[in-house]
Amino acid sequence: TKSFALILHDPDAPIDFTHWLAYNIPADVHQLPEGASNDGAMPHGSAEGVNGFRRTGYGGPCPPGGKPHHYIFLLYALDTDPGLPAGATREQVESAVRSHIVATGRLVGTYGRDE
C-alpha cells in the first residue's frame, strides 16, 4: 500500500450524495483524529475533494425526517499515490484509483431524524 482514499456517501438521498472525499492519505496513517477535516488536522500530503454540499472537506449527515439513511464509508488501499489536487470530484477520485486498488474496507452506518 502506497496511499489510502476514503469516500463517504449516502445512497438513500435523492441522488447518491457524497459527504466526504479524502485521498493521497499516506500509507503510514492508521487513523484520522476526530474533526480532522474541519480542524485542518488531515495528515501531511493528503487532500480532500468537493462534497455534495459543493465544499471541500467533510459534510455531516442531515437526512430529512422519516426513514434513516445509510452512510457508506469506503476505504481504498492503493498501490500508488494518485497525486490528485485538493478539490477533486468524486468521479475524478474514483477514476484515479480504479486500477490501483489492492484492498478495500467498507463500513455502513445509519442515521435518521424524527419527522
JSON list of C-alpha atoms in Angstrom, two decimals:
[
{"chain": "A", "resi": 1, "resn": "THR", "atom": "CA", "xyz": [0.00, 0.00, 0.00]},
{"chain": "A", "resi": 2, "resn": "LYS", "atom": "CA", "xyz": [1.30, 3.42, -1.01]},
{"chain": "A", "resi": 3, "resn": "SER", "atom": "CA", "xyz": [-1.73, 5.51, 0.00]},
{"chain": "A", "resi": 4, "resn": "PHE", "atom": "CA", "xyz": [-5.38, 5.45, 1.01]},
{"chain": "A", "resi": 5, "resn": "ALA", "atom": "CA", "xyz": [-8.51, 7.08, -0.35]},
{"chain": "A", "resi": 6, "resn": "LEU", "atom": "CA", "xyz": [-11.78, 7.45, 1.56]},
{"chain": "A", "resi": 7, "resn": "ILE", "atom": "CA", "xyz": [-15.25, 8.11, 0.15]},
{"chain": "A", "resi": 8, "resn": "LEU", "atom": "CA", "xyz": [-18.30, 8.68, 2.35]},
{"chain": "A", "resi": 9, "resn": "HIS", "atom": "CA", "xyz": [-21.63, 8.72, 0.59]},
{"chain": "A", "resi": 10, "resn": "ASP", "atom": "CA", "xyz": [-25.37, 8.42, 1.20]},
{"chain": "A", "resi": 11, "resn": "PRO", "atom": "CA", "xyz": [-27.05, 6.25, -1.45]},
{"chain": "A", "resi": 12, "resn": "ASP", "atom": "CA", "xyz": [-30.51, 6.94, 0.05]},
{"chain": "A", "resi": 13, "resn": "ALA", "atom": "CA", "xyz": [-30.50, 10.64, -0.83]},
{"chain": "A", "resi": 14, "resn": "PRO", "atom": "CA", "xyz": [-32.48, 11.61, -3.95]},
{"chain": "A", "resi": 15, "resn": "ILE", "atom": "CA", "xyz": [-29.10, 11.49, -5.73]},
{"chain": "A", "resi": 16, "resn": "ASP", "atom": "CA", "xyz": [-26.16, 9.40, -4.43]},
{"chain": "A", "resi": 17, "resn": "PHE", "atom": "CA", "xyz": [-24.81, 12.14, -2.16]},
{"chain": "A", "resi": 18, "resn": "THR", "atom": "CA", "xyz": [-21.10, 12.45, -1.35]},
{"chain": "A", "resi": 19, "resn": "HIS", "atom": "CA", "xyz": [-20.34, 13.65, 2.20]},
{"chain": "A", "resi": 20, "resn": "TRP", "atom": "CA", "xyz": [-16.55, 13.36, 2.11]},
{"chain": "A", "resi": 21, "resn": "LEU", "atom": "CA", "xyz": [-13.64, 12.64, -0.20]},
{"chain": "A", "resi": 22, "resn": "ALA", "atom": "CA", "xyz": [-10.19, 12.24, 1.31]},
{"chain": "A", "resi": 23, "resn": "TYR", "atom": "CA", "xyz": [-7.27, 10.93, -0.72]},
{"chain": "A", "resi": 24, "resn": "ASN", "atom": "CA", "xyz": [-3.47, 10.94, -1.07]},
{"chain": "A", "resi": 25, "resn": "ILE", "atom": "CA", "xyz": [-3.51, 9.75, 2.56]},
{"chain": "A", "resi": 26, "resn": "PRO", "atom": "CA", "xyz": [-0.03, 8.34, 3.30]},
{"chain": "A", "resi": 27, "resn": "ALA", "atom": "CA", "xyz": [0.19, 4.59, 3.87]},
{"chain": "A", "resi": 28, "resn": "ASP", "atom": "CA", "xyz": [1.64, 5.02, 7.37]},
{"chain": "A", "resi": 29, "resn": "VAL", "atom": "CA", "xyz": [-1.54, 6.75, 8.57]},
{"chain": "A", "resi": 30, "resn": "HIS", "atom": "CA", "xyz": [-3.69, 4.34, 10.55]},
{"chain": "A", "resi": 31, "resn": "GLN", "atom": "CA", "xyz": [-6.27, 6.72, 11.96]},
{"chain": "A", "resi": 32, "resn": "LEU", "atom": "CA", "xyz": [-7.68, 10.18, 11.49]},
{"chain": "A", "resi": 33, "resn": "PRO", "atom": "CA", "xyz": [-8.36, 12.29, 14.57]},
{"chain": "A", "resi": 34, "resn": "GLU", "atom": "CA", "xyz": [-11.92, 13.35, 15.26]},
{"chain": "A", "resi": 35, "resn": "GLY", "atom": "CA", "xyz": [-12.67, 16.52, 13.34]},
{"chain": "A", "resi": 36, "resn": "ALA", "atom": "CA", "xyz": [-9.54, 16.17, 11.20]},
{"chain": "A", "resi": 37, "resn": "SER", "atom": "CA", "xyz": [-11.21, 17.67, 8.15]},
{"chain": "A", "resi": 38, "resn": "ASN", "atom": "CA", "xyz": [-12.82, 20.62, 9.85]},
{"chain": "A", "resi": 39, "resn": "ASP", "atom": "CA", "xyz": [-9.88, 21.29, 12.21]},
{"chain": "A", "resi": 40, "resn": "GLY", "atom": "CA", "xyz": [-7.23, 21.23, 9.49]},
{"chain": "A", "resi": 41, "resn": "ALA", "atom": "CA", "xyz": [-5.64, 18.15, 11.04]},
{"chain": "A", "resi": 42, "resn": "MET", "atom": "CA", "xyz": [-5.55, 15.95, 7.95]},
{"chain": "A", "resi": 43, "resn": "PRO", "atom": "CA", "xyz": [-2.24, 14.10, 7.50]},
{"chain": "A", "resi": 44, "resn": "HIS", "atom": "CA", "xyz": [0.54, 15.91, 5.64]},
{"chain": "A", "resi": 45, "resn": "GLY", "atom": "CA", "xyz": [0.27, 15.25, 1.91]},
{"chain": "A", "resi": 46, "resn": "SER", "atom": "CA", "xyz": [-3.38, 14.25, 1.96]},
{"chain": "A", "resi": 47, "resn": "ALA", "atom": "CA", "xyz": [-6.09, 16.17, 0.13]},
{"chain": "A", "resi": 48, "resn": "GLU", "atom": "CA", "xyz": [-9.87, 16.49, 0.24]},
{"chain": "A", "resi": 49, "resn": "GLY", "atom": "CA", "xyz": [-12.34, 16.77, -2.59]},
{"chain": "A", "resi": 50, "resn": "VAL", "atom": "CA", "xyz": [-15.56, 18.61, -3.22]},
{"chain": "A", "resi": 51, "resn": "ASN", "atom": "CA", "xyz": [-18.54, 17.06, -1.46]},
{"chain": "A", "resi": 52, "resn": "GLY", "atom": "CA", "xyz": [-22.24, 17.18, -2.33]},
{"chain": "A", "resi": 53, "resn": "PHE", "atom": "CA", "xyz": [-22.54, 20.49, -0.48]},
{"chain": "A", "resi": 54, "resn": "ARG", "atom": "CA", "xyz": [-20.14, 21.93, -3.11]},
{"chain": "A", "resi": 55, "resn": "ARG", "atom": "CA", "xyz": [-17.49, 22.48, -0.44]},
{"chain": "A", "resi": 56, "resn": "THR", "atom": "CA", "xyz": [-14.15, 20.85, 0.18]},
{"chain": "A", "resi": 57, "resn": "GLY", "atom": "CA", "xyz": [-13.97, 18.60, 3.24]},
{"chain": "A", "resi": 58, "resn": "TYR", "atom": "CA", "xyz": [-16.39, 16.69, 5.42]},
{"chain": "A", "resi": 59, "resn": "GLY", "atom": "CA", "xyz": [-20.11, 17.48, 5.41]},
{"chain": "A", "resi": 60, "resn": "GLY", "atom": "CA", "xyz": [-22.09, 15.63, 8.07]},
{"chain": "A", "resi": 61, "resn": "PRO", "atom": "CA", "xyz": [-25.33, 13.73, 7.65]},
{"chain": "A", "resi": 62, "resn": "CYS", "atom": "CA", "xyz": [-28.62, 15.61, 7.71]},
{"chain": "A", "resi": 63, "resn": "PRO", "atom": "CA", "xyz": [-31.36, 13.42, 6.25]},
{"chain": "A", "resi": 64, "resn": "PRO", "atom": "CA", "xyz": [-34.95, 14.58, 6.16]},
{"chain": "A", "resi": 65, "resn": "GLY", "atom": "CA", "xyz": [-37.24, 13.26, 8.89]},
{"chain": "A", "resi": 66, "resn": "GLY", "atom": "CA", "xyz": [-38.56, 9.75, 8.49]},
{"chain": "A", "resi": 67, "resn": "LYS", "atom": "CA", "xyz": [-36.68, 6.76, 7.17]},
{"chain": "A", "resi": 68, "resn": "PRO", "atom": "CA", "xyz": [-32.99, 6.59, 8.25]},
{"chain": "A", "resi": 69, "resn": "HIS", "atom": "CA", "xyz": [-30.31, 6.92, 5.57]},
{"chain": "A", "resi": 70, "resn": "HIS", "atom": "CA", "xyz": [-27.31, 4.65, 5.09]},
{"chain": "A", "resi": 71, "resn": "TYR", "atom": "CA", "xyz": [-23.87, 6.25, 5.23]},
{"chain": "A", "resi": 72, "resn": "ILE", "atom": "CA", "xyz": [-21.23, 4.17, 3.49]},
{"chain": "A", "resi": 73, "resn": "PHE", "atom": "CA", "xyz": [-17.55, 4.67, 4.24]},
{"chain": "A", "resi": 74, "resn": "LEU", "atom": "CA", "xyz": [-15.39, 3.14, 1.50]},
{"chain": "A", "resi": 75, "resn": "LEU", "atom": "CA", "xyz": [-11.67, 2.91, 2.25]},
{"chain": "A", "resi": 76, "resn": "TYR", "atom": "CA", "xyz": [-9.30, 2.01, -0.55]},
{"chain": "A", "resi": 77, "resn": "ALA", "atom": "CA", "xyz": [-5.70, 0.84, -0.11]},
{"chain": "A", "resi": 78, "resn": "LEU", "atom": "CA", "xyz": [-3.84, 1.85, -3.25]},
{"chain": "A", "resi": 79, "resn": "ASP", "atom": "CA", "xyz": [-0.61, 0.76, -4.92]},
{"chain": "A", "resi": 80, "resn": "THR", "atom": "CA", "xyz": [0.13, 4.39, -5.82]},
{"chain": "A", "resi": 81, "resn": "ASP", "atom": "CA", "xyz": [-0.38, 7.91, -4.59]},
{"chain": "A", "resi": 82, "resn": "PRO", "atom": "CA", "xyz": [-2.89, 9.32, -7.08]},
{"chain": "A", "resi": 83, "resn": "GLY", "atom": "CA", "xyz": [-1.47, 12.81, -6.52]},
{"chain": "A", "resi": 84, "resn": "LEU", "atom": "CA", "xyz": [-4.83, 14.46, -7.13]},
{"chain": "A", "resi": 85, "resn": "PRO", "atom": "CA", "xyz": [-5.00, 18.11, -6.14]},
{"chain": "A", "resi": 86, "resn": "ALA", "atom": "CA", "xyz": [-7.39, 19.31, -3.46]},
{"chain": "A", "resi": 87, "resn": "GLY", "atom": "CA", "xyz": [-10.89, 19.93, -4.79]},
{"chain": "A", "resi": 88, "resn": "ALA", "atom": "CA", "xyz": [-11.24, 16.82, -6.97]},
{"chain": "A", "resi": 89, "resn": "THR", "atom": "CA", "xyz": [-14.72, 15.47, -7.64]},
{"chain": "A", "resi": 90, "resn": "ARG", "atom": "CA", "xyz": [-15.89, 12.00, -6.65]},
{"chain": "A", "resi": 91, "resn": "GLU", "atom": "CA", "xyz": [-15.78, 10.96, -10.31]},
{"chain": "A", "resi": 92, "resn": "GLN", "atom": "CA", "xyz": [-12.16, 12.13, -10.58]},
{"chain": "A", "resi": 93, "resn": "VAL", "atom": "CA", "xyz": [-11.17, 10.27, -7.41]},
{"chain": "A", "resi": 94, "resn": "GLU", "atom": "CA", "xyz": [-12.92, 7.06, -8.48]},
{"chain": "A", "resi": 95, "resn": "SER", "atom": "CA", "xyz": [-11.31, 7.23, -11.92]},
{"chain": "A", "resi": 96, "resn": "ALA", "atom": "CA", "xyz": [-7.83, 7.86, -10.48]},
{"chain": "A", "resi": 97, "resn": "VAL", "atom": "CA", "xyz": [-7.99, 4.94, -8.01]},
{"chain": "A", "resi": 98, "resn": "ARG", "atom": "CA", "xyz": [-9.94, 2.39, -10.07]},
{"chain": "A", "resi": 99, "resn": "SER", "atom": "CA", "xyz": [-6.97, 0.44, -11.44]},
{"chain": "A", "resi": 100, "resn": "HIS", "atom": "CA", "xyz": [-4.82, 0.85, -8.30]},
{"chain": "A", "resi": 101, "resn": "ILE", "atom": "CA", "xyz": [-6.96, -0.75, -5.58]},
{"chain": "A", "resi": 102, "resn": "VAL", "atom": "CA", "xyz": [-5.17, -3.51, -3.65]},
{"chain": "A", "resi": 103, "resn": "ALA", "atom": "CA", "xyz": [-7.69, -3.82, -0.79]},
{"chain": "A", "resi": 104, "resn": "THR", "atom": "CA", "xyz": [-10.95, -2.25, 0.34]},
{"chain": "A", "resi": 105, "resn": "GLY", "atom": "CA", "xyz": [-12.83, -1.73, 3.56]},
{"chain": "A", "resi": 106, "resn": "ARG", "atom": "CA", "xyz": [-16.48, -0.83, 3.92]},
{"chain": "A", "resi": 107, "resn": "LEU", "atom": "CA", "xyz": [-18.39, 0.44, 6.94]},
{"chain": "A", "resi": 108, "resn": "VAL", "atom": "CA", "xyz": [-22.11, 1.20, 6.81]},
{"chain": "A", "resi": 109, "resn": "GLY", "atom": "CA", "xyz": [-23.88, 3.25, 9.43]},
{"chain": "A", "resi": 110, "resn": "THR", "atom": "CA", "xyz": [-27.42, 4.53, 9.58]},
{"chain": "A", "resi": 111, "resn": "TYR", "atom": "CA", "xyz": [-28.77, 7.83, 10.82]},
{"chain": "A", "resi": 112, "resn": "GLY", "atom": "CA", "xyz": [-32.27, 9.21, 10.91]},
{"chain": "A", "resi": 113, "resn": "ARG", "atom": "CA", "xyz": [-34.25, 12.05, 12.40]},
{"chain": "A", "resi": 114, "resn": "ASP", "atom": "CA", "xyz": [-37.79, 12.20, 13.68]},
{"chain": "A", "resi": 115, "resn": "GLU", "atom": "CA", "xyz": [-40.26, 13.78, 11.32]}
]
